[in-house]
Amino acid sequence: SNVISGDRGQWASKTEYVLVVAGTMVGLGNVWRFPYLCYKNGGGAFLVPYCLLAVVCGIPLFLLETSVGQYTQEGFITCWRKLCPLAQGIGYGYLIINLYAFSYILVQAWALFYLVFSFRSQLPWASCNNTWNTANCLGLQSFNSSTPSGNQTTSAAIEFWERRVLVVSGGIEELGSVRWELALCLLACWVFCYFSIWKGVRSSGKVTYVTAPFPYVMLLILLIRGLTLPGAWEGIYFYLYPDLNQLTNLEVWIEAASQIFYSYNVAVGTLHVLGSYCDYTNNFCLDYFRMDCYWLCLLNSGTSFVAGFVVFSVLGFMAQKQGVNVDNVAESGPGLAFITYPQATALMPLPQLWTACFFLMLIMLGVDTHFVSVEGVITSVGDLFPKLFRTPVRHEIFVLFICSFFFLIHLILVTEGGIYVFQLIDYYSCTRACQDFMAVCQCLAMGWIFGADNFSNIIKDMTGQRPSVFFKLCWKYIIPPLMMISFIVYLVDYKHLEVNDWYIYPDWAYALGWAMTLSSVLMVPLWAAGQMCLASGTFREVSVQRRRVLDHVS
């Protein structure tokens, strides 16, 4: 039977499933990555490759992964046993990628730290009257066009970030002591994660009723505030001004594909897990997806687009205040979230309110993506060892163990040298090369080895309607070569990680970084080679299991 056993759990309603998927897809990358990529890669012209690749890569992979999960009723490791045992290494690769991705909870800890300071009468990153400031500090009031340029001055926001929040050491070799304030913030984030998933989908589905819609409320508030600021439209002009020449640049297309993968959360395994909690005999998940998946994906991309207005309207305001061009203040990633945007909100009336709204939004954006990633690992390991982890008490103990273990591991990230460790993990372990490779392998396994026609029969068996031929073309002929090109370009254009353009890691750190990259990628060929060496019988005999699956569908 393909119906989930009762002790595994199911979504209580269509609404829960949609909220969890929406919350997972809409994350930090929509706010701090997409707007900067759009600005850097041709403004409005960037939307051309972005939308095209969303159609030929994002939506087909979304359908494939959700379908695999719902059909097999298994997590991202054991699902391959029922479809293509040779490809189970993809599942183990997903497991390793997700374990590395747990480290992004650190961003929530930073945002919580800032949120606490947001309620002070004087925002500490707006002035230089603090114990951690240096003689070279420059407060916001004096940070304008009359400020002499040079390396001798640093803004109060940078000093707060580097000398108060992180207390940055000289390098990864100097980890220093644990920053206990950040450690408490990290603990609070892991505690929230635990209570979001300790009962499985029964608890995580309920949590998303708050965590999924909340960022949209904050985004709307910040959008209205941003568009009413002086200089806002100058920032938006920089954001969307089209440079059509960029469309001939291969790197722009690769950046667009990379953003699709990050924001749609494909090729990391979580969509398999979310789909697996849908009842096979009740096709609300895929039926809803088949009818409205375009709206769900449009919601994701639309959120990214609107977030650009939120970010660049504020950057335009800040540029006008300081008498500089917008490109002088344009940032992405942590630089945007923890230096530039707090600086800008400090210049507004009621700065505490707008700062608190921004960091609440950041926390909620990170929460869904993180606890779904953790839930994906717990579900997949539980499906691997069902007798060991399926009983209610054991499941809760296992969740507690995972959350506690990784909290202790992540204490290294809140040391004085922790930022160097975090950037090493971010640059190597969760890189686009890993997702590109996994996407290629997944499409080869389902499109060619299992068969795109056979997979279409499975979707028809679940939903009553066969997917469009377009999806089969994408799975077989479009996604594999596109992602392989992106993977090769990454290897050819590889550059060593440098922090702030001056800190170069020691050789052992670069070796560790490549070990993290290869630890997920090599799982696929190693597992396949192991199966071919250890499995008894010929290739023809080994394929009997696949024929049994197909006979069941037909």
mmCIF file of C-alpha atoms in Angstrom, residues 28 32 99-110 161 166 171-172 175 182 186 333-335 338 370 409-431 497 499 503 505 512-513 516:
data_model
loop_
_atom_site.group_PDB
_atom_site.id
_atom_site.type_symbol
_atom_site.label_atom_id
_atom_site.label_comp_id
_atom_site.label_asym_id
_atom_site.label_seq_id
_atom_site.Cartn_x
_atom_site.Cartn_y
_atom_site.Cartn_z
ATOM 1 C CA LEU A 28 16.245 35.219 3.502
ATOM 2 C CA TRP A 32 18.932 39.975 0.916
ATOM 3 C CA LEU A 99 23.175 19.172 7.957
ATOM 4 C CA TYR A 100 25.479 21.947 6.738
ATOM 5 C CA ALA A 101 22.481 24.222 6.109
ATOM 6 C CA PHE A 102 21.528 24.007 9.803
ATOM 7 C CA SER A 103 24.280 26.579 10.376
ATOM 8 C CA TYR A 104 22.056 29.295 8.829
ATOM 9 C CA ILE A 105 20.238 29.431 12.164
ATOM 10 C CA LEU A 106 23.103 31.743 13.093
ATOM 11 C CA VAL A 107 21.443 34.465 10.981
ATOM 12 C CA GLN A 108 18.348 34.183 13.187
ATOM 13 C CA ALA A 109 20.556 34.524 16.272
ATOM 14 C CA TRP A 110 22.154 37.691 14.871
ATOM 15 C CA TRP A 161 28.623 44.704 13.863
ATOM 16 C CA LEU A 166 30.844 39.495 16.500
ATOM 17 C CA GLY A 171 41.212 34.829 11.544
ATOM 18 C CA ILE A 172 39.891 31.280 11.676
ATOM 19 C CA LEU A 175 38.544 31.234 17.492
ATOM 20 C CA LEU A 182 24.931 35.375 20.950
ATOM 21 C CA LEU A 186 21.233 30.799 19.370
ATOM 22 C CA GLY A 333 23.713 39.314 2.404
ATOM 23 C CA PRO A 334 24.761 40.082 5.976
ATOM 24 C CA GLY A 335 26.212 43.423 4.872
ATOM 25 C CA PHE A 338 23.185 43.995 9.638
ATOM 26 C CA HIS A 370 15.217 26.213 9.060
ATOM 27 C CA ILE A 409 28.190 22.170 17.544
ATOM 28 C CA HIS A 410 27.088 25.671 16.516
ATOM 29 C CA LEU A 411 28.653 27.258 19.585
ATOM 30 C CA ILE A 412 31.794 27.373 17.457
ATOM 31 C CA LEU A 413 29.935 29.822 15.192
ATOM 32 C CA VAL A 414 29.356 32.288 18.046
ATOM 33 C CA THR A 415 33.002 32.481 19.046
ATOM 34 C CA GLU A 416 35.124 35.491 18.121
ATOM 35 C CA GLY A 417 36.384 33.654 15.043
ATOM 36 C CA GLY A 418 33.006 32.060 14.315
ATOM 37 C CA ILE A 419 32.212 34.363 11.400
ATOM 38 C CA TYR A 420 35.168 32.887 9.486
ATOM 39 C CA VAL A 421 33.833 29.356 10.084
ATOM 40 C CA PHE A 422 30.332 30.404 9.026
ATOM 41 C CA GLN A 423 31.541 32.003 5.797
ATOM 42 C CA LEU A 424 33.601 28.906 5.005
ATOM 43 C CA ILE A 425 30.483 26.716 5.414
ATOM 44 C CA ASP A 426 28.375 29.160 3.391
ATOM 45 C CA TYR A 427 30.895 29.377 0.535
ATOM 46 C CA TYR A 428 31.726 25.670 0.172
ATOM 47 C CA SER A 429 29.099 23.367 1.688
ATOM 48 C CA CYS A 430 25.884 25.027 0.452
ATOM 49 C CA THR A 431 27.242 26.192 -2.870
ATOM 50 C CA LEU A 497 37.209 32.588 -0.488
ATOM 51 C CA VAL A 499 36.797 37.868 3.708
ATOM 52 C CA TYR A 503 41.738 37.960 4.848
ATOM 53 C CA TYR A 505 42.276 31.516 4.795
ATOM 54 C CA LEU A 512 38.290 21.561 4.561
ATOM 55 C CA GLY A 513 35.999 23.653 2.375
ATOM 56 C CA MET A 516 32.554 19.851 2.543
#
